[in-house]
């Protein structure tokens, strides 16, 4: 998602606000029931302490001409998660400042800057905390950022307005090893992790420079009324990631028995430069009092580049392994153009007043959206990227540690220049059709119904260009079924694919559009929503919605914004891969209402219902030449987590201080989350006969929050 945020500004009168919120164990319930106890859950997720403080103020420097505004926030949270017995501490600090200059009646200049940091002492990425053998199997997470922006807004004559924004931001996402971390070991059968999480340490910095501008021209009489707008944007984004791995290798076991060793080329500093430019024109054309048409076209230019860079020499650079795998030695790389896209996207929408009363409106629209290219998505095609060289591991001395000479057959080589880019790769896009009707039933209450159909096409992903799928052999493996016990009525067989040992180590990746190379990779979304909206009148307001949706995918949307996975690398990964998206709940309901009670007490509540998050039963197929393989035993999304019913409540009262100047007020709030103390299981284990059906994430119990606010 992309968000456009309008921040507060100072005024002629000095004013401000300070607020504080508190939650803790004394305000929290316990929601473990007999069902969860039977499943082995002994305690709930627990919020130990949460203190959130903020202060903001603004005022004038020069009356009617120059103003200032600033804010600061600090939040300290301590909580516990399922399957991990340590306190997780999350600390956030944020600072913001802004100045506004009114240069005459028609021109305004604004400058603003912000800085934020976060520090998490135990962080788990892409696996359940219960699979961590100890606290060392977590990361120190330290994200943060800085940003600065300058803006000009102008009114040019009586019918033209314009704006220009120049900005810079630096985003940091550091994930570091714990001090006591050792070499990573993952058991391929149980999924248990030892030593460190196995995702590597990274110091990630992204610098973004951005220039945007637009001009709007209102024309009241030209075959109807027009609001023309034209604009553009240019962004330059450099992502630099420093990778590290303890002793430059990882280990894999099968039920505790040594299986493979993964050699890496860390430490490594990888860089990708992404440039993005766009131009657009659009017109909001009111043809008649009952018909309005919005039409436009957008041009996008995307370019991905690997700047000049190099990699240093790690542990294996001076060993015989570097002779066979040059990625392990010191290398230099010249600047390279990875890809360039030039795309035009049309968009059109219309609304029509059916009966001239403006109480019933029909709406329809079509739009094409070309996807933003995340630097991580092309990072694998950088020749200066991490390489993972997997050998059989022969633990000759039986010490459960790897030493040179214990590596056997090469099983696979991934990354480090083994990924190329299809010269004909196309820009991914979405086509969206919407149809809707809105009707005002009574004064201040309207109902809208909308149907949305969307397809995502030309999605980019890597395919294995080095090992053809027809070199794999089909074999049948026993599937003990959901109960995980052989000999039951739910037993069956599953066809998996055995890799030819002659192809070990020959894998190569190609970043391409798999849908144009014989793979089914289109995403299709169908959604229907009904929204009721009662505007605030007679002391109450209400918004309610029902969404019914279905999204079919091969590559899940959870991978859309980051590094690309391995779905098209082997035929085993594609088994049952087509199905319901991992994040798509078929039914969702939200009801939110507010009532202004006597004595100025404001009461509000939010109810949410979801039919459950999809997940898929998996099977660990053993005895294959390439080692254990985890496959989908059923179609993607064939199962789902618990449906949930959650209700939150707030009561708020604001007091005017007696004899206070400048309208000083004090407000107090009382929030109650998960009123019914629901213990909904949000995520289950998925591997047959290992952890299938074991609760991994449970809804936090009922908890109250106390808040206070001072406004002056």
mmCIF file with all atom_site columns, N, CA and C in Angstrom, residues 356-413:
data_model
loop_
_atom_site.group_PDB
_atom_site.id
_atom_site.type_symbol
_atom_site.label_atom_id
_atom_site.label_alt_id
_atom_site.label_comp_id
_atom_site.label_asym_id
_atom_site.label_entity_id
_atom_site.label_seq_id
_atom_site.pdbx_PDB_ins_code
_atom_site.Cartn_x
_atom_site.Cartn_y
_atom_site.Cartn_z
_atom_site.occupancy
_atom_site.B_iso_or_equiv
_atom_site.pdbx_formal_charge
_atom_site.auth_seq_id
_atom_site.auth_comp_id
_atom_site.auth_asym_id
_atom_site.auth_atom_id
_atom_site.pdbx_PDB_model_num
ATOM 1   N N  . UNK A 1 356 ? -32.694 11.620  -10.913 1.00 0.00 ? 356 UNK A N  1
ATOM 2   C CA . UNK A 1 356 ? -32.565 13.077  -10.782 1.00 0.00 ? 356 UNK A CA 1
ATOM 3   C C  . UNK A 1 356 ? -32.668 13.583  -9.348  1.00 0.00 ? 356 UNK A C  1
ATOM 4   N N  . UNK A 1 357 ? -32.887 12.727  -8.386  1.00 0.00 ? 357 UNK A N  1
ATOM 5   C CA . UNK A 1 357 ? -32.992 13.170  -6.997  1.00 0.00 ? 357 UNK A CA 1
ATOM 6   C C  . UNK A 1 357 ? -31.659 13.074  -6.270  1.00 0.00 ? 357 UNK A C  1
ATOM 7   N N  . UNK A 1 358 ? -30.669 12.499  -6.940  1.00 0.00 ? 358 UNK A N  1
ATOM 8   C CA . UNK A 1 358 ? -29.342 12.275  -6.367  1.00 0.00 ? 358 UNK A CA 1
ATOM 9   C C  . UNK A 1 358 ? -29.387 11.330  -5.168  1.00 0.00 ? 358 UNK A C  1
ATOM 10  N N  . UNK A 1 359 ? -30.420 10.490  -5.113  1.00 0.00 ? 359 UNK A N  1
ATOM 11  C CA . UNK A 1 359 ? -30.523 9.514   -4.032  1.00 0.00 ? 359 UNK A CA 1
ATOM 12  C C  . UNK A 1 359 ? -30.090 8.123   -4.480  1.00 0.00 ? 359 UNK A C  1
ATOM 13  N N  . UNK A 1 360 ? -30.057 7.876   -5.793  1.00 0.00 ? 360 UNK A N  1
ATOM 14  C CA . UNK A 1 360 ? -29.648 6.579   -6.324  1.00 0.00 ? 360 UNK A CA 1
ATOM 15  C C  . UNK A 1 360 ? -28.654 6.800   -7.452  1.00 0.00 ? 360 UNK A C  1
ATOM 16  N N  . UNK A 1 361 ? -27.463 6.252   -7.298  1.00 0.00 ? 361 UNK A N  1
ATOM 17  C CA . UNK A 1 361 ? -26.388 6.474   -8.270  1.00 0.00 ? 361 UNK A CA 1
ATOM 18  C C  . UNK A 1 361 ? -25.807 5.133   -8.700  1.00 0.00 ? 361 UNK A C  1
ATOM 19  N N  . UNK A 1 362 ? -25.662 4.954   -10.009 1.00 0.00 ? 362 UNK A N  1
ATOM 20  C CA . UNK A 1 362 ? -24.967 3.807   -10.569 1.00 0.00 ? 362 UNK A CA 1
ATOM 21  C C  . UNK A 1 362 ? -23.517 4.195   -10.838 1.00 0.00 ? 362 UNK A C  1
ATOM 22  N N  . UNK A 1 363 ? -22.586 3.240   -10.579 1.00 0.00 ? 363 UNK A N  1
ATOM 23  C CA . UNK A 1 363 ? -21.162 3.523   -10.772 1.00 0.00 ? 363 UNK A CA 1
ATOM 24  C C  . UNK A 1 363 ? -20.515 2.342   -11.482 1.00 0.00 ? 363 UNK A C  1
ATOM 25  N N  . UNK A 1 364 ? -19.557 2.655   -12.343 1.00 0.00 ? 364 UNK A N  1
ATOM 26  C CA . UNK A 1 364 ? -18.803 1.608   -13.018 1.00 0.00 ? 364 UNK A CA 1
ATOM 27  C C  . UNK A 1 364 ? -17.425 2.157   -13.341 1.00 0.00 ? 364 UNK A C  1
ATOM 28  N N  . UNK A 1 365 ? -16.453 1.244   -13.407 1.00 0.00 ? 365 UNK A N  1
ATOM 29  C CA . UNK A 1 365 ? -15.105 1.717   -13.706 1.00 0.00 ? 365 UNK A CA 1
ATOM 30  C C  . UNK A 1 365 ? -14.205 0.611   -14.205 1.00 0.00 ? 365 UNK A C  1
ATOM 31  N N  . UNK A 1 366 ? -13.201 1.017   -14.947 1.00 0.00 ? 366 UNK A N  1
ATOM 32  C CA . UNK A 1 366 ? -12.139 0.109   -15.382 1.00 0.00 ? 366 UNK A CA 1
ATOM 33  C C  . UNK A 1 366 ? -10.810 0.822   -15.158 1.00 0.00 ? 366 UNK A C  1
ATOM 34  N N  . UNK A 1 367 ? -9.825  0.075   -14.687 1.00 0.00 ? 367 UNK A N  1
ATOM 35  C CA . UNK A 1 367 ? -8.504  0.669   -14.477 1.00 0.00 ? 367 UNK A CA 1
ATOM 36  C C  . UNK A 1 367 ? -7.440  -0.402  -14.651 1.00 0.00 ? 367 UNK A C  1
ATOM 37  N N  . UNK A 1 368 ? -6.319  0.018   -15.205 1.00 0.00 ? 368 UNK A N  1
ATOM 38  C CA . UNK A 1 368 ? -5.130  -0.826  -15.240 1.00 0.00 ? 368 UNK A CA 1
ATOM 39  C C  . UNK A 1 368 ? -4.084  -0.184  -14.334 1.00 0.00 ? 368 UNK A C  1
ATOM 40  N N  . UNK A 1 369 ? -3.476  -1.007  -13.494 1.00 0.00 ? 369 UNK A N  1
ATOM 41  C CA . UNK A 1 369 ? -2.458  -0.551  -12.556 1.00 0.00 ? 369 UNK A CA 1
ATOM 42  C C  . UNK A 1 369 ? -1.188  -1.371  -12.785 1.00 0.00 ? 369 UNK A C  1
ATOM 43  N N  . UNK A 1 370 ? -0.115  -0.715  -13.163 1.00 0.00 ? 370 UNK A N  1
ATOM 44  C CA . UNK A 1 370 ? 1.168   -1.409  -13.269 1.00 0.00 ? 370 UNK A CA 1
ATOM 45  C C  . UNK A 1 370 ? 1.827   -1.444  -11.897 1.00 0.00 ? 370 UNK A C  1
ATOM 46  N N  . UNK A 1 371 ? 2.398   -2.587  -11.553 1.00 0.00 ? 371 UNK A N  1
ATOM 47  C CA . UNK A 1 371 ? 2.878   -2.822  -10.206 1.00 0.00 ? 371 UNK A CA 1
ATOM 48  C C  . UNK A 1 371 ? 4.172   -2.081  -9.932  1.00 0.00 ? 371 UNK A C  1
ATOM 49  N N  . UNK A 1 372 ? 4.297   -1.674  -8.679  1.00 0.00 ? 372 UNK A N  1
ATOM 50  C CA . UNK A 1 372 ? 5.559   -1.116  -8.208  1.00 0.00 ? 372 UNK A CA 1
ATOM 51  C C  . UNK A 1 372 ? 6.592   -2.240  -8.149  1.00 0.00 ? 372 UNK A C  1
ATOM 52  N N  . UNK A 1 373 ? 7.807   -1.951  -8.560  1.00 0.00 ? 373 UNK A N  1
ATOM 53  C CA . UNK A 1 373 ? 8.880   -2.941  -8.534  1.00 0.00 ? 373 UNK A CA 1
ATOM 54  C C  . UNK A 1 373 ? 9.703   -2.744  -7.282  1.00 0.00 ? 373 UNK A C  1
ATOM 55  N N  . UNK A 1 374 ? 9.628   -3.731  -6.385  1.00 0.00 ? 374 UNK A N  1
ATOM 56  C CA . UNK A 1 374 ? 10.422  -3.687  -5.168  1.00 0.00 ? 374 UNK A CA 1
ATOM 57  C C  . UNK A 1 374 ? 11.843  -4.126  -5.478  1.00 0.00 ? 374 UNK A C  1
ATOM 58  N N  . UNK A 1 375 ? 12.825  -3.419  -4.911  1.00 0.00 ? 375 UNK A N  1
ATOM 59  C CA . UNK A 1 375 ? 14.227  -3.736  -5.194  1.00 0.00 ? 375 UNK A CA 1
ATOM 60  C C  . UNK A 1 375 ? 14.573  -5.173  -4.824  1.00 0.00 ? 375 UNK A C  1
ATOM 61  N N  . UNK A 1 376 ? 13.898  -5.723  -3.807  1.00 0.00 ? 376 UNK A N  1
ATOM 62  C CA . UNK A 1 376 ? 14.175  -7.104  -3.417  1.00 0.00 ? 376 UNK A CA 1
ATOM 63  C C  . UNK A 1 376 ? 13.775  -8.094  -4.501  1.00 0.00 ? 376 UNK A C  1
ATOM 64  N N  . UNK A 1 377 ? 12.780  -7.719  -5.325  1.00 0.00 ? 377 UNK A N  1
ATOM 65  C CA . UNK A 1 377 ? 12.301  -8.644  -6.337  1.00 0.00 ? 377 UNK A CA 1
ATOM 66  C C  . UNK A 1 377 ? 13.332  -8.897  -7.436  1.00 0.00 ? 377 UNK A C  1
ATOM 67  N N  . UNK A 1 378 ? 14.224  -7.966  -7.672  1.00 0.00 ? 378 UNK A N  1
ATOM 68  C CA . UNK A 1 378 ? 15.267  -8.165  -8.685  1.00 0.00 ? 378 UNK A CA 1
ATOM 69  C C  . UNK A 1 378 ? 16.623  -8.382  -8.043  1.00 0.00 ? 378 UNK A C  1
ATOM 70  N N  . UNK A 1 379 ? 16.662  -8.365  -6.703  1.00 0.00 ? 379 UNK A N  1
ATOM 71  C CA . UNK A 1 379 ? 17.937  -8.496  -6.004  1.00 0.00 ? 379 UNK A CA 1
ATOM 72  C C  . UNK A 1 379 ? 18.655  -9.793  -6.308  1.00 0.00 ? 379 UNK A C  1
ATOM 73  N N  . UNK A 1 380 ? 17.886  -10.886 -6.551  1.00 0.00 ? 380 UNK A N  1
ATOM 74  C CA . UNK A 1 380 ? 18.513  -12.162 -6.849  1.00 0.00 ? 380 UNK A CA 1
ATOM 75  C C  . UNK A 1 380 ? 19.260  -12.172 -8.165  1.00 0.00 ? 380 UNK A C  1
ATOM 76  N N  . UNK A 1 381 ? 18.898  -11.254 -9.084  1.00 0.00 ? 381 UNK A N  1
ATOM 77  C CA . UNK A 1 381 ? 19.584  -11.175 -10.373 1.00 0.00 ? 381 UNK A CA 1
ATOM 78  C C  . UNK A 1 381 ? 20.862  -10.351 -10.296 1.00 0.00 ? 381 UNK A C  1
ATOM 79  N N  . UNK A 1 382 ? 21.135  -9.785  -9.144  1.00 0.00 ? 382 UNK A N  1
ATOM 80  C CA . UNK A 1 382 ? 22.394  -9.079  -8.942  1.00 0.00 ? 382 UNK A CA 1
ATOM 81  C C  . UNK A 1 382 ? 23.503  -10.120 -8.823  1.00 0.00 ? 382 UNK A C  1
ATOM 82  N N  . UNK A 1 383 ? 24.536  -10.079 -9.681  1.00 0.00 ? 383 UNK A N  1
ATOM 83  C CA . UNK A 1 383 ? 25.609  -11.080 -9.549  1.00 0.00 ? 383 UNK A CA 1
ATOM 84  C C  . UNK A 1 383 ? 26.314  -11.006 -8.204  1.00 0.00 ? 383 UNK A C  1
ATOM 85  N N  . UNK A 1 384 ? 26.206  -9.850  -7.546  1.00 0.00 ? 384 UNK A N  1
ATOM 86  C CA . UNK A 1 384 ? 26.805  -9.693  -6.223  1.00 0.00 ? 384 UNK A CA 1
ATOM 87  C C  . UNK A 1 384 ? 25.758  -9.964  -5.146  1.00 0.00 ? 384 UNK A C  1
ATOM 88  N N  . UNK A 1 385 ? 25.092  -11.104 -5.247  1.00 0.00 ? 385 UNK A N  1
ATOM 89  C CA . UNK A 1 385 ? 24.087  -11.489 -4.262  1.00 0.00 ? 385 UNK A CA 1
ATOM 90  C C  . UNK A 1 385 ? 24.566  -12.726 -3.516  1.00 0.00 ? 385 UNK A C  1
ATOM 91  N N  . UNK A 1 386 ? 23.857  -13.045 -2.453  1.00 0.00 ? 386 UNK A N  1
ATOM 92  C CA . UNK A 1 386 ? 24.238  -14.201 -1.640  1.00 0.00 ? 386 UNK A CA 1
ATOM 93  C C  . UNK A 1 386 ? 24.151  -15.484 -2.459  1.00 0.00 ? 386 UNK A C  1
ATOM 94  N N  . UNK A 1 387 ? 25.134  -16.351 -2.276  1.00 0.00 ? 387 UNK A N  1
ATOM 95  C CA . UNK A 1 387 ? 25.109  -17.662 -2.911  1.00 0.00 ? 387 UNK A CA 1
ATOM 96  C C  . UNK A 1 387 ? 24.932  -18.722 -1.832  1.00 0.00 ? 387 UNK A C  1
ATOM 97  N N  . UNK A 1 388 ? 24.169  -19.751 -2.156  1.00 0.00 ? 388 UNK A N  1
ATOM 98  C CA . UNK A 1 388 ? 23.917  -20.858 -1.238  1.00 0.00 ? 388 UNK A CA 1
ATOM 99  C C  . UNK A 1 388 ? 24.289  -22.147 -1.967  1.00 0.00 ? 388 UNK A C  1
ATOM 100 N N  . UNK A 1 389 ? 25.406  -22.742 -1.567  1.00 0.00 ? 389 UNK A N  1
ATOM 101 C CA . UNK A 1 389 ? 25.921  -23.950 -2.203  1.00 0.00 ? 389 UNK A CA 1
ATOM 102 C C  . UNK A 1 389 ? 25.675  -25.107 -1.235  1.00 0.00 ? 389 UNK A C  1
ATOM 103 N N  . UNK A 1 390 ? 24.764  -25.995 -1.613  1.00 0.00 ? 390 UNK A N  1
ATOM 104 C CA . UNK A 1 390 ? 24.349  -27.079 -0.722  1.00 0.00 ? 390 UNK A CA 1
ATOM 105 C C  . UNK A 1 390 ? 25.046  -28.378 -1.103  1.00 0.00 ? 390 UNK A C  1
ATOM 106 N N  . UNK A 1 391 ? 25.783  -28.946 -0.148  1.00 0.00 ? 391 UNK A N  1
ATOM 107 C CA . UNK A 1 391 ? 26.435  -30.244 -0.290  1.00 0.00 ? 391 UNK A CA 1
ATOM 108 C C  . UNK A 1 391 ? 25.800  -31.242 0.669   1.00 0.00 ? 391 UNK A C  1
ATOM 109 N N  . UNK A 1 392 ? 25.921  -32.514 0.326   1.00 0.00 ? 392 UNK A N  1
ATOM 110 C CA . UNK A 1 392 ? 25.704  -33.533 1.344   1.00 0.00 ? 392 UNK A CA 1
ATOM 111 C C  . UNK A 1 392 ? 26.728  -33.322 2.460   1.00 0.00 ? 392 UNK A C  1
ATOM 112 N N  . UNK A 1 393 ? 26.304  -33.601 3.666   1.00 0.00 ? 393 UNK A N  1
ATOM 113 C CA . UNK A 1 393 ? 27.213  -33.416 4.804   1.00 0.00 ? 393 UNK A CA 1
ATOM 114 C C  . UNK A 1 393 ? 27.562  -34.772 5.398   1.00 0.00 ? 393 UNK A C  1
ATOM 115 N N  . UNK A 1 394 ? 28.858  -35.103 5.293   1.00 0.00 ? 394 UNK A N  1
ATOM 116 C CA . UNK A 1 394 ? 29.368  -36.329 5.891   1.00 0.00 ? 394 UNK A CA 1
ATOM 117 C C  . UNK A 1 394 ? 30.088  -35.953 7.191   1.00 0.00 ? 394 UNK A C  1
ATOM 118 N N  . UNK A 1 395 ? 29.412  -36.113 8.301   1.00 0.00 ? 395 UNK A N  1
ATOM 119 C CA . UNK A 1 395 ? 29.987  -35.736 9.599   1.00 0.00 ? 395 UNK A CA 1
ATOM 120 C C  . UNK A 1 395 ? 30.987  -36.825 10.020  1.00 0.00 ? 395 UNK A C  1
ATOM 121 N N  . UNK A 1 396 ? 32.202  -36.729 9.457   1.00 0.00 ? 396 UNK A N  1
ATOM 122 C CA . UNK A 1 396 ? 33.168  -37.817 9.568   1.00 0.00 ? 396 UNK A CA 1
ATOM 123 C C  . UNK A 1 396 ? 33.564  -38.118 11.001  1.00 0.00 ? 396 UNK A C  1
ATOM 124 N N  . UNK A 1 397 ? 33.696  -37.092 11.836  1.00 0.00 ? 397 UNK A N  1
ATOM 125 C CA . UNK A 1 397 ? 34.128  -37.339 13.220  1.00 0.00 ? 397 UNK A CA 1
ATOM 126 C C  . UNK A 1 397 ? 32.957  -37.370 14.208  1.00 0.00 ? 397 UNK A C  1
ATOM 127 N N  . UNK A 1 398 ? 31.748  -37.214 13.696  1.00 0.00 ? 398 UNK A N  1
ATOM 128 C CA . UNK A 1 398 ? 30.569  -37.352 14.536  1.00 0.00 ? 398 UNK A CA 1
ATOM 129 C C  . UNK A 1 398 ? 30.398  -36.295 15.593  1.00 0.00 ? 398 UNK A C  1
ATOM 130 N N  . UNK A 1 399 ? 30.991  -35.097 15.374  1.00 0.00 ? 399 UNK A N  1
ATOM 131 C CA . UNK A 1 399 ? 30.884  -34.054 16.401  1.00 0.00 ? 399 UNK A CA 1
ATOM 132 C C  . UNK A 1 399 ? 29.721  -33.093 16.149  1.00 0.00 ? 399 UNK A C  1
ATOM 133 N N  . UNK A 1 400 ? 28.908  -33.360 15.128  1.00 0.00 ? 400 UNK A N  1
ATOM 134 C CA . UNK A 1 400 ? 27.752  -32.513 14.773  1.00 0.00 ? 400 UNK A CA 1
ATOM 135 C C  . UNK A 1 400 ? 28.170  -31.105 14.384  1.00 0.00 ? 400 UNK A C  1
ATOM 136 N N  . UNK A 1 401 ? 29.415  -30.943 13.968  1.00 0.00 ? 401 UNK A N  1
ATOM 137 C CA . UNK A 1 401 ? 29.912  -29.667 13.458  1.00 0.00 ? 401 UNK A CA 1
ATOM 138 C C  . UNK A 1 401 ? 30.561  -29.906 12.099  1.00 0.00 ? 401 UNK A C  1
ATOM 139 N N  . UNK A 1 402 ? 30.475  -28.905 11.246  1.00 0.00 ? 402 UNK A N  1
ATOM 140 C CA . UNK A 1 402 ? 31.061  -29.046 9.909   1.00 0.00 ? 402 UNK A CA 1
ATOM 141 C C  . UNK A 1 402 ? 32.512  -28.589 9.903   1.00 0.00 ? 402 UNK A C  1
ATOM 142 N N  . UNK A 1 403 ? 33.375  -29.397 9.275   1.00 0.00 ? 403 UNK A N  1
ATOM 143 C CA . UNK A 1 403 ? 34.763  -29.008 8.992   1.00 0.00 ? 403 UNK A CA 1
ATOM 144 C C  . UNK A 1 403 ? 35.040  -29.250 7.514   1.00 0.00 ? 403 UNK A C  1
ATOM 145 N N  . UNK A 1 404 ? 35.980  -28.499 6.955   1.00 0.00 ? 404 UNK A N  1
ATOM 146 C CA . UNK A 1 404 ? 36.374  -28.703 5.565   1.00 0.00 ? 404 UNK A CA 1
ATOM 147 C C  . UNK A 1 404 ? 36.710  -30.164 5.327   1.00 0.00 ? 404 UNK A C  1
ATOM 148 N N  . UNK A 1 405 ? 36.257  -30.666 4.200   1.00 0.00 ? 405 UNK A N  1
ATOM 149 C CA . UNK A 1 405 ? 36.477  -32.056 3.852   1.00 0.00 ? 405 UNK A CA 1
ATOM 150 C C  . UNK A 1 405 ? 35.276  -32.929 4.142   1.00 0.00 ? 405 UNK A C  1
ATOM 151 N N  . UNK A 1 406 ? 34.264  -32.376 4.849   1.00 0.00 ? 406 UNK A N  1
ATOM 152 C CA . UNK A 1 406 ? 33.087  -33.163 5.167   1.00 0.00 ? 406 UNK A CA 1
ATOM 153 C C  . UNK A 1 406 ? 31.955  -32.950 4.170   1.00 0.00 ? 406 UNK A C  1
ATOM 154 N N  . UNK A 1 407 ? 32.212  -32.125 3.149   1.00 0.00 ? 407 UNK A N  1
ATOM 155 C CA . UNK A 1 407 ? 31.179  -31.892 2.154   1.00 0.00 ? 407 UNK A CA 1
ATOM 156 C C  . UNK A 1 407 ? 31.229  -33.012 1.105   1.00 0.00 ? 407 UNK A C  1
ATOM 157 N N  . UNK A 1 408 ? 30.034  -33.469 0.707   1.00 0.00 ? 408 UNK A N  1
ATOM 158 C CA . UNK A 1 408 ? 29.935  -34.527 -0.290  1.00 0.00 ? 408 UNK A CA 1
ATOM 159 C C  . UNK A 1 408 ? 29.377  -34.001 -1.594  1.00 0.00 ? 408 UNK A C  1
ATOM 160 N N  . UNK A 1 409 ? 28.444  -34.724 -2.185  1.00 0.00 ? 409 UNK A N  1
ATOM 161 C CA . UNK A 1 409 ? 27.863  -34.362 -3.474  1.00 0.00 ? 409 UNK A CA 1
ATOM 162 C C  . UNK A 1 409 ? 27.208  -32.990 -3.412  1.00 0.00 ? 409 UNK A C  1
ATOM 163 N N  . UNK A 1 410 ? 27.410  -32.198 -4.473  1.00 0.00 ? 410 UNK A N  1
ATOM 164 C CA . UNK A 1 410 ? 26.730  -30.908 -4.584  1.00 0.00 ? 410 UNK A CA 1
ATOM 165 C C  . UNK A 1 410 ? 25.266  -31.166 -4.926  1.00 0.00 ? 410 UNK A C  1
ATOM 166 N N  . UNK A 1 411 ? 24.362  -30.679 -4.094  1.00 0.00 ? 411 UNK A N  1
ATOM 167 C CA . UNK A 1 411 ? 22.928  -30.862 -4.321  1.00 0.00 ? 411 UNK A CA 1
ATOM 168 C C  . UNK A 1 411 ? 22.322  -29.707 -5.102  1.00 0.00 ? 411 UNK A C  1
ATOM 169 N N  . UNK A 1 412 ? 22.741  -28.483 -4.786  1.00 0.00 ? 412 UNK A N  1
ATOM 170 C CA . UNK A 1 412 ? 22.172  -27.324 -5.481  1.00 0.00 ? 412 UNK A CA 1
ATOM 171 C C  . UNK A 1 412 ? 23.070  -26.117 -5.287  1.00 0.00 ? 412 UNK A C  1
ATOM 172 N N  . UNK A 1 413 ? 22.957  -25.183 -6.237  1.00 0.00 ? 413 UNK A N  1
ATOM 173 C CA . UNK A 1 413 ? 23.631  -23.887 -6.150  1.00 0.00 ? 413 UNK A CA 1
ATOM 174 C C  . UNK A 1 413 ? 22.584  -22.830 -6.465  1.00 0.00 ? 413 UNK A C  1
#
